mmCIF file of the C-alpha atoms, coordinates in Angstrom:
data_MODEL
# 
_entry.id   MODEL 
# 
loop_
_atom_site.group_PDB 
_atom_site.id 
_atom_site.type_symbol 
_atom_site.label_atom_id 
_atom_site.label_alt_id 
_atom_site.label_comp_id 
_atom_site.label_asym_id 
_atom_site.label_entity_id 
_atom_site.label_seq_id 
_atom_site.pdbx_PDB_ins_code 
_atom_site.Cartn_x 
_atom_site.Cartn_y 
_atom_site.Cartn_z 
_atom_site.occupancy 
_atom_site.B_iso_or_equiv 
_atom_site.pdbx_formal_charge 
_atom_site.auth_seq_id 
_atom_site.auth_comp_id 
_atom_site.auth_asym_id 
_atom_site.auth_atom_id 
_atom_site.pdbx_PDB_model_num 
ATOM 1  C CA . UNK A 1 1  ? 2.231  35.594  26.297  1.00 0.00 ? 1  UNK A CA 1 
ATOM 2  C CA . UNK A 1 2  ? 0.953  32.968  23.916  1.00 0.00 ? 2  UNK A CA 1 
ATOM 3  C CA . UNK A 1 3  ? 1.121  33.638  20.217  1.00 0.00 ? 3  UNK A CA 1 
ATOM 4  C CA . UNK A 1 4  ? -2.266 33.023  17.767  1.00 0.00 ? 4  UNK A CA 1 
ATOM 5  C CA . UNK A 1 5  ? -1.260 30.871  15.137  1.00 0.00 ? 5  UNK A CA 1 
ATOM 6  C CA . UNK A 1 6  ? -3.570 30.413  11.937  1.00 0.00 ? 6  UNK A CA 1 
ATOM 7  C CA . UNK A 1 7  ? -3.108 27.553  9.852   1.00 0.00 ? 7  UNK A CA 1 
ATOM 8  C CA . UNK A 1 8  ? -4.868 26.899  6.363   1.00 0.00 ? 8  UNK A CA 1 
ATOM 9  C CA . UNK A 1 9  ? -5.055 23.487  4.468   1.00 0.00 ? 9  UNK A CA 1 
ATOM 10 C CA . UNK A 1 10 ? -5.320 23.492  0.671   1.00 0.00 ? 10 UNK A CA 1 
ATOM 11 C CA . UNK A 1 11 ? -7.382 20.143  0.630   1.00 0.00 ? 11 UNK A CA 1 
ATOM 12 C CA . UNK A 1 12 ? -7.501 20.665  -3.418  1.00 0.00 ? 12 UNK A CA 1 
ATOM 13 C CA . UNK A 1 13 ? -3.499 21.090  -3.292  1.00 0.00 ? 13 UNK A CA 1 
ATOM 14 C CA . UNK A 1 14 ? -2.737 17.954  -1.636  1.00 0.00 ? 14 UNK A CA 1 
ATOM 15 C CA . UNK A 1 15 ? -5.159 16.140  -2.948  1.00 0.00 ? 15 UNK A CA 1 
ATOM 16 C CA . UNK A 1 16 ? -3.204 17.013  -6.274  1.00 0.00 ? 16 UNK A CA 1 
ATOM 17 C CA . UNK A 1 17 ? -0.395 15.853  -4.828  1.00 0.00 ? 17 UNK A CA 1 
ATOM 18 C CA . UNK A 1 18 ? -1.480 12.595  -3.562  1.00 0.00 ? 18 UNK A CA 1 
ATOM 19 C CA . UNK A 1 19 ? -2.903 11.655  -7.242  1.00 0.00 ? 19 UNK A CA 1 
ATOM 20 C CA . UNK A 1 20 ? 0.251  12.751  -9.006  1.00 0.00 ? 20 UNK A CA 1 
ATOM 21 C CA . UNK A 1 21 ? 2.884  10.434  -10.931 1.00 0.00 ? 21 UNK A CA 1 
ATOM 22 C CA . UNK A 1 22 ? 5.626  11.530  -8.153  1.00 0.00 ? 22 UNK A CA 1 
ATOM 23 C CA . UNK A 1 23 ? 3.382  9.837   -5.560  1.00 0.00 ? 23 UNK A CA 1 
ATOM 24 C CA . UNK A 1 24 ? 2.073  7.048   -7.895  1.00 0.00 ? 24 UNK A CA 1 
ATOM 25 C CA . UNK A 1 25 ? 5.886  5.657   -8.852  1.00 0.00 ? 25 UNK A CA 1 
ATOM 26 C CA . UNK A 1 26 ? 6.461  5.744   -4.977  1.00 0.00 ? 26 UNK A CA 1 
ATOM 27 C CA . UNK A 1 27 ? 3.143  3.232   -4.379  1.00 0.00 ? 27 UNK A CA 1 
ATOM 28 C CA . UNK A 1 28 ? 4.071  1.493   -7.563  1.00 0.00 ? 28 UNK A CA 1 
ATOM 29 C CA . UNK A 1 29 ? 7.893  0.656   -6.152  1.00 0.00 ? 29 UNK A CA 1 
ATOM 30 C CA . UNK A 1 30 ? 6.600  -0.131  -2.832  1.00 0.00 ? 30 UNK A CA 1 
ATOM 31 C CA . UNK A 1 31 ? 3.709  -2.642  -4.007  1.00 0.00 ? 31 UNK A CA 1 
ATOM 32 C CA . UNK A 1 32 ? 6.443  -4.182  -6.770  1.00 0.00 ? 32 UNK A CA 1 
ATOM 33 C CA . UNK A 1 33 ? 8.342  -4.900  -3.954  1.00 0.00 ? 33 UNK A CA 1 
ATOM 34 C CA . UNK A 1 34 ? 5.690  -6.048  -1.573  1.00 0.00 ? 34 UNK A CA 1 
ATOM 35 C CA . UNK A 1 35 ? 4.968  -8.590  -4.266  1.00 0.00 ? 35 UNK A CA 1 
ATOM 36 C CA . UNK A 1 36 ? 8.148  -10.127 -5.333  1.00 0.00 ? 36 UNK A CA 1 
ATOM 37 C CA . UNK A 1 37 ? 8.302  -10.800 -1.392  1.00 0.00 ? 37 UNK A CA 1 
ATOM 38 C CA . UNK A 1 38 ? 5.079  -12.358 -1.040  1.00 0.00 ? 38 UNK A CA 1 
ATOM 39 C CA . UNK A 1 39 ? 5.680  -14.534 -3.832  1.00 0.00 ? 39 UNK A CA 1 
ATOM 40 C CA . UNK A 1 40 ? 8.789  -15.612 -2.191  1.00 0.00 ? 40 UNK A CA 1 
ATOM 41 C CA . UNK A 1 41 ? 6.775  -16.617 0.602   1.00 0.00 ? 41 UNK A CA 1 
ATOM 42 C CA . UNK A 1 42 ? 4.375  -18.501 -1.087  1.00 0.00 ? 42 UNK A CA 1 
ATOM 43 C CA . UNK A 1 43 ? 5.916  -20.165 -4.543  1.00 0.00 ? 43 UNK A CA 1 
ATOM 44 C CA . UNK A 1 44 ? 5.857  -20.233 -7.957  1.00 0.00 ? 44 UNK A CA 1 
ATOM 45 C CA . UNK A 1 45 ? 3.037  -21.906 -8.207  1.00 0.00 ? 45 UNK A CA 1 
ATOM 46 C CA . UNK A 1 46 ? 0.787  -19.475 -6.504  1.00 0.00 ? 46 UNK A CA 1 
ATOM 47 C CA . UNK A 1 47 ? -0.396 -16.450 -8.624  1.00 0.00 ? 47 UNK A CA 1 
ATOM 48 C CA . UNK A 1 48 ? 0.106  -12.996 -7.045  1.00 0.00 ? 48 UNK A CA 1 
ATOM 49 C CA . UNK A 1 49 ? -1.549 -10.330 -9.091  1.00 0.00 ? 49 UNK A CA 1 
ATOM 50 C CA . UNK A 1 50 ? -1.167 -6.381  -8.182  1.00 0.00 ? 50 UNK A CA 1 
ATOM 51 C CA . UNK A 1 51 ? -3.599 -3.881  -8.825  1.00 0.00 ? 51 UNK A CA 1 
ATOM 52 C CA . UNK A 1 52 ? -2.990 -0.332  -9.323  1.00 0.00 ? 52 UNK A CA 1 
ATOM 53 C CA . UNK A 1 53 ? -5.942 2.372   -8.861  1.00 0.00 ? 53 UNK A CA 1 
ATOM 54 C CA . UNK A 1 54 ? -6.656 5.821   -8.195  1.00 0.00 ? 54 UNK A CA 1 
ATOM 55 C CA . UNK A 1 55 ? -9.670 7.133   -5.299  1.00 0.00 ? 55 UNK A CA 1 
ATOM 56 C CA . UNK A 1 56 ? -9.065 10.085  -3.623  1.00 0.00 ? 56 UNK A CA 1 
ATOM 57 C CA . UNK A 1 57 ? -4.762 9.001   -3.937  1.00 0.00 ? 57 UNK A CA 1 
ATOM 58 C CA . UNK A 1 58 ? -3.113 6.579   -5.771  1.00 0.00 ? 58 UNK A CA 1 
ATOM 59 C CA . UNK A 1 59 ? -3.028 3.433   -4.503  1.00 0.00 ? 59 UNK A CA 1 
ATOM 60 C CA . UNK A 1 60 ? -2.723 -0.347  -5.379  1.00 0.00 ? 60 UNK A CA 1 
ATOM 61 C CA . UNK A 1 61 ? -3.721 -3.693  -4.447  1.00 0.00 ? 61 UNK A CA 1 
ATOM 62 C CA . UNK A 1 62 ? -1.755 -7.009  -3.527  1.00 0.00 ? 62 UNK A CA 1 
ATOM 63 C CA . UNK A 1 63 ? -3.908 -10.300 -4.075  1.00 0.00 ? 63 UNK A CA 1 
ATOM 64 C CA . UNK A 1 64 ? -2.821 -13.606 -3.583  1.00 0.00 ? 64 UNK A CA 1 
ATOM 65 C CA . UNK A 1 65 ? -4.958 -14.943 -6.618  1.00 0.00 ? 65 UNK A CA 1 
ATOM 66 C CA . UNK A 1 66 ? -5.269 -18.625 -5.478  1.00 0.00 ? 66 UNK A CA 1 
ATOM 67 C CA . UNK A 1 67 ? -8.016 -20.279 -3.154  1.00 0.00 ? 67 UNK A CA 1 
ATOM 68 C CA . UNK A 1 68 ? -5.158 -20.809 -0.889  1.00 0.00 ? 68 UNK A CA 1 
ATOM 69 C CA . UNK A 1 69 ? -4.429 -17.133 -0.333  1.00 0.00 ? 69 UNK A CA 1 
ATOM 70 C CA . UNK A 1 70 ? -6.601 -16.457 2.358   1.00 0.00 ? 70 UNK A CA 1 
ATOM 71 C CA . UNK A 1 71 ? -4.965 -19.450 4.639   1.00 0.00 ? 71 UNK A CA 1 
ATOM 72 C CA . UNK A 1 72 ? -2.236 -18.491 3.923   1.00 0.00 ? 72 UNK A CA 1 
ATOM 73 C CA . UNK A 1 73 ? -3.053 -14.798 5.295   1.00 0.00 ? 73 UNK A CA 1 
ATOM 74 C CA . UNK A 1 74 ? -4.401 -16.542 8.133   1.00 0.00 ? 74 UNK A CA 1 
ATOM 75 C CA . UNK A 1 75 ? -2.481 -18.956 8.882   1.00 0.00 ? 75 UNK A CA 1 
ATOM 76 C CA . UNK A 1 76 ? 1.089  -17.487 8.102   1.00 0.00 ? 76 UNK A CA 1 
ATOM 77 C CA . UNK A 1 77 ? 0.633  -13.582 7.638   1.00 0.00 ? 77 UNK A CA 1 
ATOM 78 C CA . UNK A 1 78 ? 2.114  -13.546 3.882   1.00 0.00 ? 78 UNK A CA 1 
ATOM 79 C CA . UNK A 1 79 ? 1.135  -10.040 3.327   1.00 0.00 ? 79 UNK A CA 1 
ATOM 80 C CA . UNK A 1 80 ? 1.999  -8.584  6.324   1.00 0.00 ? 80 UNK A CA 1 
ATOM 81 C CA . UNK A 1 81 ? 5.068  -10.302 6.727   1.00 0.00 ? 81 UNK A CA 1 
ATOM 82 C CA . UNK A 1 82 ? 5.860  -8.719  3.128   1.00 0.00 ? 82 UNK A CA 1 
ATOM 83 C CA . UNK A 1 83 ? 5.421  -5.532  3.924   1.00 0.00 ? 83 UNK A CA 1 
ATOM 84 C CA . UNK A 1 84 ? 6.527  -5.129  6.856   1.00 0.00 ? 84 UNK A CA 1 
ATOM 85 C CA . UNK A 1 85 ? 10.145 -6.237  5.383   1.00 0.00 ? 85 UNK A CA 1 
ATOM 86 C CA . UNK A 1 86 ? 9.756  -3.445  3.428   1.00 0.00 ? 86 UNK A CA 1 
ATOM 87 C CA . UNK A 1 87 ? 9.493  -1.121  6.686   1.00 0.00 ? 87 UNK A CA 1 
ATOM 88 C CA . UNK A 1 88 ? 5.613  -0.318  6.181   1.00 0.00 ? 88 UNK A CA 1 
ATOM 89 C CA . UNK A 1 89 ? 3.698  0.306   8.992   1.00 0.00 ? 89 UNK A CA 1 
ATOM 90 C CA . UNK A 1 90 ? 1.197  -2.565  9.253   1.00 0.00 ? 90 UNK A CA 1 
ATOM 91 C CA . UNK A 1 91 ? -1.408 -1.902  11.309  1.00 0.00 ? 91 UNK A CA 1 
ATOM 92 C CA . UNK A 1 92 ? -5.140 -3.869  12.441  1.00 0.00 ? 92 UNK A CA 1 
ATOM 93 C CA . UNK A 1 93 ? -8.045 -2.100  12.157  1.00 0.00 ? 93 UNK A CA 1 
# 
């Protein structure tokens, strides 16, 4: 015999949660990080600027802040190379 089982999701508790300074340190470490390995990849004289912000979650930004940046997305996956050395889960949309 199968068994019912109900499940409720507190959408206003987790979205609590996912804008909280527990959560926000852990995007915060992981984007520091992401960073100091993107600007290994590119140089010192490229400018890499983060960006933190809060939507729905916390959440922050990595730009390579150079004209260059975007070739060398392109041409050499900076970003995702970073991060994935970090273990994220890089993924195409």
């Amino acid at each position: 015999m199968a068994h019912k089982i109900e499940v409720e999701v507190d959408f206003a508790g987790i979205g609590e949660i996912a804008r909280g300074d527990d959560v926000r340190q852990m995007v915060n470490q992981a984007t520091e990080q992401i960073a100091g390995r993107v600007r290994g990849l590119v140089g010192d004289d490229v400018p890499v600027t983060v960006s933190e912000y809060t939507t729905d979650r916390e959440a922050a930004s990595i730009t390579i802040a150079d004209r260059r940046g975007i070739g060398l997305q392109a041409k050499h996956g900076v970003l995702t190379r970073a991060a994935a050395g970090i273990g994220a889960d890089v993924r195409i949309r």
